[in-house]
Coordinates of C-alpha atoms and ligand atoms in Angstrom, one line a residue:
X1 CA 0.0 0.0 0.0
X2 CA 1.4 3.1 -1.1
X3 CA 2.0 6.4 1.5
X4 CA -0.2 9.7 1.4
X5 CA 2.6 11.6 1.9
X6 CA 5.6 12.1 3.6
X7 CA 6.9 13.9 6.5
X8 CA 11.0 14.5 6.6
X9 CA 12.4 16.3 9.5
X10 CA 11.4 14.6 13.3
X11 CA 12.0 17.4 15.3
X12 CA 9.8 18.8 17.5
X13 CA 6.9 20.2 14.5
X14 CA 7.3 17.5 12.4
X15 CA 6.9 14.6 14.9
X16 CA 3.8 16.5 16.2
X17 CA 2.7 17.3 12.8
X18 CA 3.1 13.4 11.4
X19 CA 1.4 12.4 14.4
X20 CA -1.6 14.9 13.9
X21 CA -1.5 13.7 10.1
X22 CA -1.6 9.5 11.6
X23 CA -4.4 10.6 13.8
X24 CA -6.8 12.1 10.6
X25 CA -6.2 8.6 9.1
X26 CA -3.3 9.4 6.7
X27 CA -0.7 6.8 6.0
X28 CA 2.3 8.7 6.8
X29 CA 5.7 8.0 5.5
X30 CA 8.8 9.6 7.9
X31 CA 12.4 10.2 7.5
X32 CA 14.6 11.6 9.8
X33 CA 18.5 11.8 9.0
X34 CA 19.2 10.8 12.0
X35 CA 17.3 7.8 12.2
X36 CA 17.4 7.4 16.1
X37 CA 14.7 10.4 15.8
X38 CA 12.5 8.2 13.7
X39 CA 13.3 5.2 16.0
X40 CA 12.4 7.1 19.0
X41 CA 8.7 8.7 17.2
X42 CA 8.0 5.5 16.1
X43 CA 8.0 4.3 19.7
X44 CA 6.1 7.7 20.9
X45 CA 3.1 6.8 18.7
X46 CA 2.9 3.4 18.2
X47 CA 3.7 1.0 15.4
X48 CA 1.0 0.2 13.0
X49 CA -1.2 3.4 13.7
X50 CA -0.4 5.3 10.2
X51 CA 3.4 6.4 10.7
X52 CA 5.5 4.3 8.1
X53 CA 9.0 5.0 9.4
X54 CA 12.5 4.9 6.6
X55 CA 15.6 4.8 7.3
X56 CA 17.1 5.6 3.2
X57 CA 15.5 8.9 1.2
X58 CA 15.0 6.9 -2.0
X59 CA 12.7 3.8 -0.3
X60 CA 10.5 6.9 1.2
X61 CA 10.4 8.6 -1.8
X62 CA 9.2 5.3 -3.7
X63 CA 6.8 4.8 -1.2
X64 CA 4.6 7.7 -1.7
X65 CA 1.4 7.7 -4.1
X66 CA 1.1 10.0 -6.6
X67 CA 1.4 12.8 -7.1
X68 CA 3.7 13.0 -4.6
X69 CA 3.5 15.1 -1.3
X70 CA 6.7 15.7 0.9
X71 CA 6.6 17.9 3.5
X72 CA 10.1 19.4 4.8
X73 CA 9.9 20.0 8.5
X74 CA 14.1 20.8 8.7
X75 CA 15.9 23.5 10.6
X76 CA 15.4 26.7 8.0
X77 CA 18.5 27.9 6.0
X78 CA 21.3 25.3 5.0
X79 CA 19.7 22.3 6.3
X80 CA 16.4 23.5 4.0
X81 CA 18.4 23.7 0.9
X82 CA 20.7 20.6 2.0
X83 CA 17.4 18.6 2.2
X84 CA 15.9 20.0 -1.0
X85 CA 18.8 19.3 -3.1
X86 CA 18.3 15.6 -2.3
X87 CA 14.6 15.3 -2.2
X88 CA 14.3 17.3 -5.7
X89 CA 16.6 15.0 -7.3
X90 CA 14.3 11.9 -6.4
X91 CA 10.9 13.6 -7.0
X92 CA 8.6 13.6 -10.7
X93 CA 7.4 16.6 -13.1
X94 CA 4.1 17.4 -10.8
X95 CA 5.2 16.3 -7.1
X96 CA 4.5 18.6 -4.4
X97 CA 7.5 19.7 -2.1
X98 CA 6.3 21.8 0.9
X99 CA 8.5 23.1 3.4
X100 CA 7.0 23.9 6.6
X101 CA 9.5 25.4 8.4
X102 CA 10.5 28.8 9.0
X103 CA 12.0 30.1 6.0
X104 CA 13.0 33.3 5.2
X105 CA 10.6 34.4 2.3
X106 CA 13.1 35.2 -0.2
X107 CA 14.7 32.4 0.1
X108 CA 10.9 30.7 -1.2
X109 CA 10.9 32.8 -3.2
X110 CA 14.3 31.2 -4.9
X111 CA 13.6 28.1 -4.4
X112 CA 10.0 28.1 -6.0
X113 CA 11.3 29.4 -9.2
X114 CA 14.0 26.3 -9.6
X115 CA 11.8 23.7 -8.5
X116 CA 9.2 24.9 -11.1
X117 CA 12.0 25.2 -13.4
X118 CA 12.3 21.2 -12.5
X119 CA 8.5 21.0 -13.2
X120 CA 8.0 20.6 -9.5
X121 CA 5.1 22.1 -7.0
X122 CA 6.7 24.1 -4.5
X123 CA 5.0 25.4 -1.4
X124 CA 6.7 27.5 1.4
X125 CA 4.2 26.8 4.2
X126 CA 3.8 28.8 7.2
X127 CA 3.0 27.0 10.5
X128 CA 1.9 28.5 13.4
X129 CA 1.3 27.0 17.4
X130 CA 4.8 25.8 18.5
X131 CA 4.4 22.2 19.5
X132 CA 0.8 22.1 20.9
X133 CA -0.5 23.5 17.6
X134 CA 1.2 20.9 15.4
X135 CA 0.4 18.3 17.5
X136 CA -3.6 19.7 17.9
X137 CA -4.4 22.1 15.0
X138 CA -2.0 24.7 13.7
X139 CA -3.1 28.0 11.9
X140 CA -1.5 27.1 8.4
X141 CA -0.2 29.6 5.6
X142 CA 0.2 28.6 2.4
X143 CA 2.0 30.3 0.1
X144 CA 2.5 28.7 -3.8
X145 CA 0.1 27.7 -7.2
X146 CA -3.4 26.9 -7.3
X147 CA -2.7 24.0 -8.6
X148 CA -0.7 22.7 -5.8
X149 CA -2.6 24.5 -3.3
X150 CA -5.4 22.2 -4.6
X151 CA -4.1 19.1 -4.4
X152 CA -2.9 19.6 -0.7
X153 CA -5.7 21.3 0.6
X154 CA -8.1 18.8 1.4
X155 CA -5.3 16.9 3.3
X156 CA -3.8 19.9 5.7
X157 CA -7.5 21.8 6.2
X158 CA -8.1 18.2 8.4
X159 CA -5.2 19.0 10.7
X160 CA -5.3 23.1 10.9
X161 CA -7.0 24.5 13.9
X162 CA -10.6 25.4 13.7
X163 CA -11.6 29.4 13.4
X164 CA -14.4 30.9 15.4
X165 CA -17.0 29.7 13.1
X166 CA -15.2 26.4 13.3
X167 CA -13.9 26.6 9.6
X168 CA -10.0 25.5 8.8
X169 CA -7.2 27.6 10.1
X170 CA -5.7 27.5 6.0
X171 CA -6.4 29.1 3.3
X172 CA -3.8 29.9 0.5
X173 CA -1.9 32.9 1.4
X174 CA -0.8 33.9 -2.4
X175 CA 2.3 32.4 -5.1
X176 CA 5.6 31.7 -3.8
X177 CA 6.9 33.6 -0.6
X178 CA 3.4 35.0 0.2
X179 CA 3.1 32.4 3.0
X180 CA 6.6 32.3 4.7
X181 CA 5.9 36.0 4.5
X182 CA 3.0 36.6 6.4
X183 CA 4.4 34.0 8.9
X184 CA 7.0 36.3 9.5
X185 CA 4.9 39.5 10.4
X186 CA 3.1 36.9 12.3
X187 CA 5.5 36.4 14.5
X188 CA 6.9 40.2 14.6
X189 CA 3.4 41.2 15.8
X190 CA 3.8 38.1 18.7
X191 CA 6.9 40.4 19.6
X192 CA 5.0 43.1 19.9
X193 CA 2.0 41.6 21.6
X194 CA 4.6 40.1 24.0
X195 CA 6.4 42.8 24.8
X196 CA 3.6 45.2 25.6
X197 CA 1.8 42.9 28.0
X198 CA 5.5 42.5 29.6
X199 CA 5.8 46.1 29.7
X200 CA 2.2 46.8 31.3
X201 CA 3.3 44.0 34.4
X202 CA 6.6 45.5 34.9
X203 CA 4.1 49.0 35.3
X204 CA 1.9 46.9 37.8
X205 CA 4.7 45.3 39.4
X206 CA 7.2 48.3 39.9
X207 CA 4.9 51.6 39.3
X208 CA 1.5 50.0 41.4
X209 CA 3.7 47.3 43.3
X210 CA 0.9 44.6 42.6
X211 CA 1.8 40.7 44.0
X212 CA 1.9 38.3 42.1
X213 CA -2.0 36.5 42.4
X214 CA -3.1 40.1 41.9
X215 CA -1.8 40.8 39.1
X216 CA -2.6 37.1 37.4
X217 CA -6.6 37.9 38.5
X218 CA -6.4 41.1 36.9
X219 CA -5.0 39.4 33.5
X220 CA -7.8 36.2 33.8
X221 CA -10.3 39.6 33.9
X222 CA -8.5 41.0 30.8
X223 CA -9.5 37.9 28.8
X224 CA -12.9 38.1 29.6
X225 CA -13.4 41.1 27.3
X226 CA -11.7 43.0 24.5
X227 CA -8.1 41.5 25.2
X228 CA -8.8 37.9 25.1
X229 CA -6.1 36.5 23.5
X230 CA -4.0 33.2 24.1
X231 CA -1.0 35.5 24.9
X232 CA -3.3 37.3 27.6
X233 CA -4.5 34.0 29.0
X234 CA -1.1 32.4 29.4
X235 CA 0.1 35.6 31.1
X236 CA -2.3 35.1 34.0
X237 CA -1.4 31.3 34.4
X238 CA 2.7 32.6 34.2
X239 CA 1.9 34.7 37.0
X240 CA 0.4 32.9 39.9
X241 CA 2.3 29.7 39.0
X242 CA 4.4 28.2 41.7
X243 CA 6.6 25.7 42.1
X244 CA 7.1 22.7 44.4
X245 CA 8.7 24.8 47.2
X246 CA 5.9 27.2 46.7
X247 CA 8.3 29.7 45.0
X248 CA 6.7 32.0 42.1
X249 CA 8.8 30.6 38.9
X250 CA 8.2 33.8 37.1
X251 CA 10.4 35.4 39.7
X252 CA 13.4 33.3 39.5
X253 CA 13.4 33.5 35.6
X254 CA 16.6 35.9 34.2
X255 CA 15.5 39.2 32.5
X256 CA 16.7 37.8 29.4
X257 CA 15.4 37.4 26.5
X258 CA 16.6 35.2 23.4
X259 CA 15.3 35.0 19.4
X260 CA 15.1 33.0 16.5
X261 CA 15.4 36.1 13.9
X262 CA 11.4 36.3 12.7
X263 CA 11.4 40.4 14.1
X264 CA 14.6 41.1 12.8
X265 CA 14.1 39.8 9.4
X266 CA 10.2 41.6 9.6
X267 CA 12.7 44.7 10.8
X268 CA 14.6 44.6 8.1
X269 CA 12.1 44.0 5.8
X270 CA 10.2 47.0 6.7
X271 CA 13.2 49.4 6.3
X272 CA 13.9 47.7 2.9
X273 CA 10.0 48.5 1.7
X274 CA 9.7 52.0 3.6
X275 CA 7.1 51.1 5.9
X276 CA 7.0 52.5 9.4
X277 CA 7.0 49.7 11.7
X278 CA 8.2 51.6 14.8
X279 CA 6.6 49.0 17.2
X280 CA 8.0 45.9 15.4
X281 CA 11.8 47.1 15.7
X282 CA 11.3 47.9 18.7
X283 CA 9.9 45.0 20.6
X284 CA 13.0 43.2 18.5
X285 CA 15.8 45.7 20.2
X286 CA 13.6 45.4 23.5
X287 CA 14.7 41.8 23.6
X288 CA 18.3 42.3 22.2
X289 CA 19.0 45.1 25.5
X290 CA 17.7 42.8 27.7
X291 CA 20.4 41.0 26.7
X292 CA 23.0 43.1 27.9
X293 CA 22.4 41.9 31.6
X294 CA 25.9 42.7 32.3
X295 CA 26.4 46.3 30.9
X296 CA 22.5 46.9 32.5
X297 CA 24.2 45.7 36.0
X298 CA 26.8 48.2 35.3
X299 CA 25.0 50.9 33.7
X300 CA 22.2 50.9 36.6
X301 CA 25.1 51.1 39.3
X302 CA 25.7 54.8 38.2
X303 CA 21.8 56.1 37.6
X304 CA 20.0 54.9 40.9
X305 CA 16.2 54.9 40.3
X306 CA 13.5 56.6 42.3
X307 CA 10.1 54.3 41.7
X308 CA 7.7 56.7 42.7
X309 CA 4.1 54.6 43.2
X310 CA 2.0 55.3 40.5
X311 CA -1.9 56.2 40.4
X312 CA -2.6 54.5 37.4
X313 CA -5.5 52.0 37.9
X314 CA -6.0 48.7 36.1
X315 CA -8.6 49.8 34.0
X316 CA -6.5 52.6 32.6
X317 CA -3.6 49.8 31.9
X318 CA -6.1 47.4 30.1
X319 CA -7.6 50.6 27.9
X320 CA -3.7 51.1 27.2
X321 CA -3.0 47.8 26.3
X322 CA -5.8 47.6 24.3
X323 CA -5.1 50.8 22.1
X324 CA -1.5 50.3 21.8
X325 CA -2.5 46.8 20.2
X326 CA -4.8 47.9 17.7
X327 CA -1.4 50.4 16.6
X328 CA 0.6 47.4 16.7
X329 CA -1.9 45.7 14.4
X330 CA -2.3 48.4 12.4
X331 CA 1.6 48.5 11.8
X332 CA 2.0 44.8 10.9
X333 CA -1.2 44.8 8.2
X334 CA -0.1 47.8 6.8
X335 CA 3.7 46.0 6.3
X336 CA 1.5 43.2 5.1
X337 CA -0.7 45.0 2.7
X338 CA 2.3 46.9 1.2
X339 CA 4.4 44.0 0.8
X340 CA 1.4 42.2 -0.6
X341 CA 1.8 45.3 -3.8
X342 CA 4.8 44.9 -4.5
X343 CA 5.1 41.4 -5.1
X344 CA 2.1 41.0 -6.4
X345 CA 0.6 38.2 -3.9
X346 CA -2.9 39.7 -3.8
X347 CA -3.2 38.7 0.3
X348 CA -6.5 38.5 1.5
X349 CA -6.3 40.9 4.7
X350 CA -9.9 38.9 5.4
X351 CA -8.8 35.6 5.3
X352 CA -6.0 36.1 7.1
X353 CA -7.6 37.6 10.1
X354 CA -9.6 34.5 10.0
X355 CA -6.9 32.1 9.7
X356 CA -5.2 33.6 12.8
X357 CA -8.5 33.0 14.8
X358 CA -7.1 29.7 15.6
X359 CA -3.6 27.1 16.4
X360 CA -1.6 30.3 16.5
X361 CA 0.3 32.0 19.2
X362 CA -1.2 35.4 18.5
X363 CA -5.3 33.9 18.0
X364 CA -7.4 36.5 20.0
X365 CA -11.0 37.6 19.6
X366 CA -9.5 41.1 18.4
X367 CA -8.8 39.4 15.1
X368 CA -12.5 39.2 14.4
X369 CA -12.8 42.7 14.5
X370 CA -10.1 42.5 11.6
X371 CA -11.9 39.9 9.8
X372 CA -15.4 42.0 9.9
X373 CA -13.3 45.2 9.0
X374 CA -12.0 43.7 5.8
X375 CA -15.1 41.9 4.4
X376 CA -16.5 45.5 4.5
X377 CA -13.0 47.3 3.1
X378 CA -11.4 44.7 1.5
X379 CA -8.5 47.3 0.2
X380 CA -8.1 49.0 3.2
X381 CA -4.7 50.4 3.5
X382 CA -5.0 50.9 7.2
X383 CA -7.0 49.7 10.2
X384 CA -6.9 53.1 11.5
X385 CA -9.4 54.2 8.7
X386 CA -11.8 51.5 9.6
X387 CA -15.0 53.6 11.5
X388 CA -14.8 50.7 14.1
X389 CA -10.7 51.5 15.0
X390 CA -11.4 55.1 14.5
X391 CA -14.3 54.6 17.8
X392 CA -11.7 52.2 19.5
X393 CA -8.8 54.5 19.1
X394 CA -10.9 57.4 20.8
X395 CA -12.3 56.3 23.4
X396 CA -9.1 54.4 24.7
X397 CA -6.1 56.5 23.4
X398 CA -5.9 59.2 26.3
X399 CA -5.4 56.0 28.8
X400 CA -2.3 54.9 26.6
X401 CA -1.1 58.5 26.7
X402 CA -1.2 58.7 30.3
X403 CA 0.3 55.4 30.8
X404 CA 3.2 56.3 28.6
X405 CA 3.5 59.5 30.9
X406 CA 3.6 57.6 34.1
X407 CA 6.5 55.4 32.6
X408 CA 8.3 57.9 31.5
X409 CA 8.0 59.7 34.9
X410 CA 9.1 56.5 36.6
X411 CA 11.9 55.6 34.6
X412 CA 10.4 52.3 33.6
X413 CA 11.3 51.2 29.9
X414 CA 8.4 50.8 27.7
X415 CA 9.5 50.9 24.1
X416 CA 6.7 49.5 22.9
X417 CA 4.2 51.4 24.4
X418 CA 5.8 54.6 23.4
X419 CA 6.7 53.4 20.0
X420 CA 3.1 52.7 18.9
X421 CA 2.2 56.2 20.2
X422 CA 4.9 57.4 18.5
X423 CA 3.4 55.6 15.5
X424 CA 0.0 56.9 15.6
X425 CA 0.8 60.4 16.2
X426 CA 3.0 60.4 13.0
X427 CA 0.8 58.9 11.2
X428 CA -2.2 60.8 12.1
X429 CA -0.2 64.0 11.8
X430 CA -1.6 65.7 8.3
X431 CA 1.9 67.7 9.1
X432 CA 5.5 67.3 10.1
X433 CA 8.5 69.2 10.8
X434 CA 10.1 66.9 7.8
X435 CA 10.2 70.2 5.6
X436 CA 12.8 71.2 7.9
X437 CA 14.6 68.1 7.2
X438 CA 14.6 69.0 3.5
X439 CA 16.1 72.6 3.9
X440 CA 18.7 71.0 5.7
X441 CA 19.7 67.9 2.9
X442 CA 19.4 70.7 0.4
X443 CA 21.5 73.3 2.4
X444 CA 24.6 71.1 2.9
X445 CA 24.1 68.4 0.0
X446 CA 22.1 70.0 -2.4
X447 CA 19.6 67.6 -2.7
X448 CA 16.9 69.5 -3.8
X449 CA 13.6 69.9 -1.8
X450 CA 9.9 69.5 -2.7
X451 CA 7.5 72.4 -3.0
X452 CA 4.4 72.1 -1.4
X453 CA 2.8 74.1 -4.0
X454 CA 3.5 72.3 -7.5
X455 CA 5.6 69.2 -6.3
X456 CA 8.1 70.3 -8.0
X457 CA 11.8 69.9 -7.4
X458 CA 14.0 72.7 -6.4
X459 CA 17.8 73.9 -5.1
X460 CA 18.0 76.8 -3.2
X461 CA 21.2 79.1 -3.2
X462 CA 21.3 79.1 0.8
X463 CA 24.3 80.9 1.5
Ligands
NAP1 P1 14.7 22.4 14.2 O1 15.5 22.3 15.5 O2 14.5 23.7 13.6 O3 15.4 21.5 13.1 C1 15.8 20.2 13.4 C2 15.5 19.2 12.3 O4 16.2 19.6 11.1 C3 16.0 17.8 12.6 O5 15.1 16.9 12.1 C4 17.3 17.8 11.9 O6 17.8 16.5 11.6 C5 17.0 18.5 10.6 N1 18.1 19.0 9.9 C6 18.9 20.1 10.2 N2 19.9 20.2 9.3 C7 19.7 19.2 8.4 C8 20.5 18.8 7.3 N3 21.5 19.5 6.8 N4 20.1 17.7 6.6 C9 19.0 17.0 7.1 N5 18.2 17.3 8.1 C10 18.6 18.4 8.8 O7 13.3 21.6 14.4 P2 11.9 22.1 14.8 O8 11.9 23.0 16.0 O9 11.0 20.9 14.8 O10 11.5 23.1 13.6 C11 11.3 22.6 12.3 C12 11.1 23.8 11.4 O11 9.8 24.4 11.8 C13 12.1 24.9 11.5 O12 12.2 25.5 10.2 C14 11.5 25.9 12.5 O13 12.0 27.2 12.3 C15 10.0 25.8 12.1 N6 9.1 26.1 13.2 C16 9.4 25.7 14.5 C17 8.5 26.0 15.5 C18 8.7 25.6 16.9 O14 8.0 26.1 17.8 N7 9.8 24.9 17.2 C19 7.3 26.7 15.2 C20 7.0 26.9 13.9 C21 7.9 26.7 12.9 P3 18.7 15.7 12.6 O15 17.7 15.1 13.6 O16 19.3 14.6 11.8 O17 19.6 16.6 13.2

């Protein structure tokens, strides 16, 4: 009996993922180069329950059906293309590759064009839920032809994670590195959604000196209403767990903070397209100073801090948290949309705000509002415009103002916080003092300036 498909790459996601794929009744071909990996998942799950382990590349290859469908689940970069290299040589004109991991979208984007070049479906799939998600229901991203897109859709919609109409987490994303792509923002807005909650309980901890089990009820509260969100949820639990000895863990955990390279590369993206995305660089350079434990040891030795107790209440906090996140949002679709222009992906803002309902580490009821917004405005160039943001945005943006004040006053570090203010007072600024920048490129480098009047293009004799 031939294999559905097959899974290479054991690692954490795709042992989960070939065990999610066994559980919907596929048969399931796996490779692993190391083969104790497929010894050891093979023992996890159970012989005989759908997972068809190999120990040689060609047999697996061989075993599939056709057309066939291999999904890559490797460490991204070399090992990617290592793996490719060899797969591609043993695969047939109309075989579907997919890789699931995180790959950087240009690098799909490459290695879509030589595999069709080979006659080959290529997919760059973006998967989203860590561990749990693969194992239970990921949010999945597609990004590659309609063709292939068909063929593997009625096998990954059974293992994506259900919406909140309890349709599949999947949907294709658009051709070649559309789905890697939107992965990536994905995970630069989890940056940002991570590090403003972190920065609004360092302002309860420090600036309303909140314990512990108060400040996990207040977050449980939070996820009741308008900031229910995995992220928000987990928060609470992080908070009031303790450990055997009755010790909080969150307490004992280094002010550290470590990254795989998703922001940076959504970073550098952003700088390379032009788009403002203030609150994505700076949730990525939020983790890389809190990296500099030593220099911060130092540093703080010489500029002793005065916490002065704030009078900020919680509701004020959750109305900040709640604005700034709807700038943060409104900075990673606007990357999205833009991005989506110029390489021609068309990217359904819609469909994406439903596919992130569910699996992924970002899924929060807020993204309905996003999916209603764009069945209305389908082309909407920013949430900001939407009549329902506009309401949101007014009746909550004085609280993030004040909170921004208080941390400023206190000395407490909240680049986020300030950098989506920053971003929505730029943006809805009809003027800035940029004109000024002008005169100065043109005094010392003659670069010409802009007139407001015509448009046109002038150099002015300044001395
Ligand atoms: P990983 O640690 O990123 O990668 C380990 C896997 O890659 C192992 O199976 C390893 O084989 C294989 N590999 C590495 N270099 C190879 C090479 N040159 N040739 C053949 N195989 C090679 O594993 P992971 O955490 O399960 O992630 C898999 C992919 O999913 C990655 O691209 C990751 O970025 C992405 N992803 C991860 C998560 C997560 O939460 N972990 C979430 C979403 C997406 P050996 O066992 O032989 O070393």
């Amino acid at each position: 009996m031939k294999n559905n498909l097959g899974v290479i790459g054991l690692a954490t996601m795709g042992a989960n993922l070939a065990q999610n794929l066994a559980d919907h009744n596929f048969r399931v071909a796996i490779y692993n180069r190391t083969g104790a990996r497929t010894e050891e998942l093979i023992k996890t799950y159970g012989k005989d329950r759908g997972l068809v382990p190999f120990y040689n590349l060609k047999d697996f290859i061989a075993s599939l059906e056709k057309p066939r469908v291999v999904l890559l689940m490797v460490q991204a970069g070399a090992g990617t293309d290592a793996v490719l290299e060899e797969v591609c040589g043993l695969l047939q004109k109309g075989d579907i590759v997919i890789d699931g991991g995180n790959s950087f979208f240009k690098d799909t984007i490459r290695r879509e064009a030589a595999a069709r070049e080979k006659g080959l479906n290529f997919v760059g799939m973006g998967v989203s839920g860590g561990e749990e998600g693969a194992r239970r229901g990921p949010a999945i991203m597609p990004g590659g032809s309609l063709a292939a897109w068909e063929k593997i859709k009625p096998i990954f919609s059974q293992i994506a994670a259900k919406d909140f109409k309890n349709d599949c987490c999947i949907n294709l994303i658009g051709a070649n590195g559309a789905g890697h792509f939107v992965k990536m923002v994905h995970n630069a807005i989890e940056y940002v959604d991570m590090q403003l909650i972190a920065e609004i309980y360092w302002m309860m901890k420090l600036g309303l000196r909140l314990k512990n089990e108060q400040m996990a009820e207040i977050f449980a509260k939070w996820n009741k209403d308008k900031l229910n969100s995995y992220l928000i949820e987990i928060t609470g639990k992080i908070l009031k767990t303790k450990d055997k000895k009755g010790k909080y863990v969150l307490d004992y955990i280094l002010d550290s903070a470590g990254n795989k390279g998703t922001g940076k590369w959504t970073s550098l993206e952003s700088l390379d397209l032009g788009v403002p995305s203030f609150s994505i660089s700076a949730a990525v350079f939020a983790r890389y100073i809190s990296a500099f434990k030593k220099e911060r040891i130092k540093i703080s030795g010489y500029y002793k801090k005065n916490w002065i107790k704030t009078r900020l209440s919680a509701k004020q906090l959750e109305k900040a948290l709640y604005a700034a996140k709807i700038l943060a949002y409104a900075q990673g679709y606007e990357l999205i949309y833009l991005a989506s222009k110029k390489y021609n992906w068309n990217i359904n803002l819609k469909e994406l705000s439903r596919i992130w309902q569910g699996g992924c580490i970002i899924r929060a009821k807020f993204l309905d509002n996003l999916y209603r917004i764009f069945k209305e405005t389908p082309n909407l160039e920013n949430i900001l415009l939407s009549k329902y943001f506009r309401a949101e945005i007014s009746k909550n943006i004085k609280d993030l103002r004040e909170v921004a004040a208080q941390a400023i006053k206190n000395s407490l570090p909240a680049p986020a916080i300030l950098s989506c203010l920053t971003y929505f007072d730029s943006i809805a600024s009809k003027n800035l003092p940029a004109n000024l920048l002008q005169a100065q490129r043109d005094f010392f480098g003659a670069h010409t300036f802009q007139k407001k009047v015509d448009g046109e293009f002038f150099h002015y004799q300044w001395e």
